[in-house]
Amino acid sequence: VQLQASGGGLVQPGGSLGLSCAASGSIVNVRDMGWYRQATGKQRELVARITAGGKEKYADSVKGRFTISRNNAENTVYLQMNSLKPEDTAVYYCNAIVLPTYWETKEYWGQGTLVTVSS
């Protein structure tokens, strides 16, 4: 199973950016999907998660600015980021809880995509 993330880049403060991440490979089912981020010198932290049923959870720092969504048919998770701030600058990692077979549940990580918020 692989998670392929895309959509990072440079954006000015107050701007918007969208990330996407697709899971591919031997997949029976995908449960929770989410986004984490790691800024330079800091620990990786949860940004947002979404269950297969669509229940969302956000870090307090991004509530009201970021929106997570998913397409279950395509095993893809999205993160729409609005009103971006310099402190949102980080490498963003997608994460998924996947059943690669009917008897296994594993956690997978994407390769990370850099988001830089700067003027």
PDB file of N, CA and C in Angstrom, residues 3-9 17-22 35 76-79 81 92 94 111-115:
ATOM      1  N   LEU A   3       0.787   5.679  -0.115  1.00  0.00           N
ATOM      2  CA  LEU A   3       0.047   6.932  -0.044  1.00  0.00           C
ATOM      3  C   LEU A   3       0.845   7.970  -0.814  1.00  0.00           C
ATOM      4  N   GLN A   4       0.208   8.567  -1.810  1.00  0.00           N
ATOM      5  CA  GLN A   4       0.871   9.558  -2.647  1.00  0.00           C
ATOM      6  C   GLN A   4       0.198  10.906  -2.427  1.00  0.00           C
ATOM      7  N   ALA A   5       0.966  11.827  -1.818  1.00  0.00           N
ATOM      8  CA  ALA A   5       0.439  13.150  -1.527  1.00  0.00           C
ATOM      9  C   ALA A   5       0.887  14.144  -2.581  1.00  0.00           C
ATOM     10  N   SER A   6       0.066  15.157  -2.783  1.00  0.00           N
ATOM     11  CA  SER A   6       0.425  16.219  -3.721  1.00  0.00           C
ATOM     12  C   SER A   6      -0.255  17.508  -3.313  1.00  0.00           C
ATOM     13  N   GLY A   7       0.259  18.620  -3.834  1.00  0.00           N
ATOM     14  CA  GLY A   7      -0.413  19.890  -3.651  1.00  0.00           C
ATOM     15  C   GLY A   7       0.302  20.908  -2.792  1.00  0.00           C
ATOM     16  N   GLY A   8       1.445  20.598  -2.251  1.00  0.00           N
ATOM     17  CA  GLY A   8       2.153  21.580  -1.440  1.00  0.00           C
ATOM     18  C   GLY A   8       2.746  22.678  -2.294  1.00  0.00           C
ATOM     19  N   GLY A   9       3.292  23.683  -1.611  1.00  0.00           N
ATOM     20  CA  GLY A   9       3.914  24.770  -2.337  1.00  0.00           C
ATOM     21  C   GLY A   9       4.049  26.010  -1.488  1.00  0.00           C
ATOM     22  N   LEU A  17      -4.576  26.871  -0.110  1.00  0.00           N
ATOM     23  CA  LEU A  17      -3.864  25.789  -0.770  1.00  0.00           C
ATOM     24  C   LEU A  17      -4.611  24.493  -0.499  1.00  0.00           C
ATOM     25  N   GLY A  18      -4.608  23.594  -1.468  1.00  0.00           N
ATOM     26  CA  GLY A  18      -5.261  22.305  -1.284  1.00  0.00           C
ATOM     27  C   GLY A  18      -4.275  21.171  -1.411  1.00  0.00           C
ATOM     28  N   LEU A  19      -4.420  20.184  -0.541  1.00  0.00           N
ATOM     29  CA  LEU A  19      -3.598  18.982  -0.590  1.00  0.00           C
ATOM     30  C   LEU A  19      -4.492  17.787  -0.899  1.00  0.00           C
ATOM     31  N   SER A  20      -3.910  16.806  -1.559  1.00  0.00           N
ATOM     32  CA  SER A  20      -4.636  15.559  -1.787  1.00  0.00           C
ATOM     33  C   SER A  20      -3.692  14.398  -1.550  1.00  0.00           C
ATOM     34  N   CYS A  21      -4.276  13.245  -1.218  1.00  0.00           N
ATOM     35  CA  CYS A  21      -3.472  12.062  -0.949  1.00  0.00           C
ATOM     36  C   CYS A  21      -4.281  10.837  -1.325  1.00  0.00           C
ATOM     37  N   ALA A  22      -3.720  10.035  -2.208  1.00  0.00           N
ATOM     38  CA  ALA A  22      -4.416   8.842  -2.683  1.00  0.00           C
ATOM     39  C   ALA A  22      -3.724   7.584  -2.193  1.00  0.00           C
ATOM     40  N   TRP A  35      -4.330  14.028   8.109  1.00  0.00           N
ATOM     41  CA  TRP A  35      -3.157  14.841   7.793  1.00  0.00           C
ATOM     42  C   TRP A  35      -2.455  15.239   9.088  1.00  0.00           C
ATOM     43  N   THR A  76      -9.115   8.478  -1.412  1.00  0.00           N
ATOM     44  CA  THR A  76      -8.384   9.740  -1.454  1.00  0.00           C
ATOM     45  C   THR A  76      -8.874  10.660  -0.348  1.00  0.00           C
ATOM     46  N   VAL A  77      -7.926  11.347   0.280  1.00  0.00           N
ATOM     47  CA  VAL A  77      -8.250  12.338   1.299  1.00  0.00           C
ATOM     48  C   VAL A  77      -7.729  13.693   0.844  1.00  0.00           C
ATOM     49  N   TYR A  78      -8.480  14.721   1.177  1.00  0.00           N
ATOM     50  CA  TYR A  78      -8.144  16.088   0.776  1.00  0.00           C
ATOM     51  C   TYR A  78      -8.028  16.978   2.008  1.00  0.00           C
ATOM     52  N   LEU A  79      -7.251  18.031   1.865  1.00  0.00           N
ATOM     53  CA  LEU A  79      -7.183  19.056   2.909  1.00  0.00           C
ATOM     54  C   LEU A  79      -7.206  20.416   2.222  1.00  0.00           C
ATOM     55  N   MET A  81      -6.943  24.250   2.750  1.00  0.00           N
ATOM     56  CA  MET A  81      -6.379  25.148   3.748  1.00  0.00           C
ATOM     57  C   MET A  81      -6.626  26.586   3.321  1.00  0.00           C
ATOM     58  N   TYR A  92       3.694  18.458   5.433  1.00  0.00           N
ATOM     59  CA  TYR A  92       2.407  17.834   5.714  1.00  0.00           C
ATOM     60  C   TYR A  92       2.441  16.380   5.246  1.00  0.00           C
ATOM     61  N   CYS A  94       0.245  12.735   4.893  1.00  0.00           N
ATOM     62  CA  CYS A  94      -1.041  12.058   4.984  1.00  0.00           C
ATOM     63  C   CYS A  94      -0.859  10.714   5.673  1.00  0.00           C
ATOM     64  N   GLN A 111       4.631  10.445   1.770  1.00  0.00           N
ATOM     65  CA  GLN A 111       6.015  10.890   1.740  1.00  0.00           C
ATOM     66  C   GLN A 111       6.205  12.303   2.271  1.00  0.00           C
ATOM     67  N   GLY A 112       5.143  13.042   2.472  1.00  0.00           N
ATOM     68  CA  GLY A 112       5.272  14.410   2.959  1.00  0.00           C
ATOM     69  C   GLY A 112       5.333  15.414   1.823  1.00  0.00           C
ATOM     70  N   THR A 113       4.638  16.515   2.008  1.00  0.00           N
ATOM     71  CA  THR A 113       4.665  17.598   1.031  1.00  0.00           C
ATOM     72  C   THR A 113       4.835  18.919   1.792  1.00  0.00           C
ATOM     73  N   LEU A 114       5.734  19.753   1.292  1.00  0.00           N
ATOM     74  CA  LEU A 114       6.093  20.988   1.999  1.00  0.00           C
ATOM     75  C   LEU A 114       5.098  22.101   1.681  1.00  0.00           C
ATOM     76  N   VAL A 115       4.603  22.725   2.731  1.00  0.00           N
ATOM     77  CA  VAL A 115       3.761  23.912   2.618  1.00  0.00           C
ATOM     78  C   VAL A 115       4.514  25.070   3.274  1.00  0.00           C
TER      79      VAL A 115
END
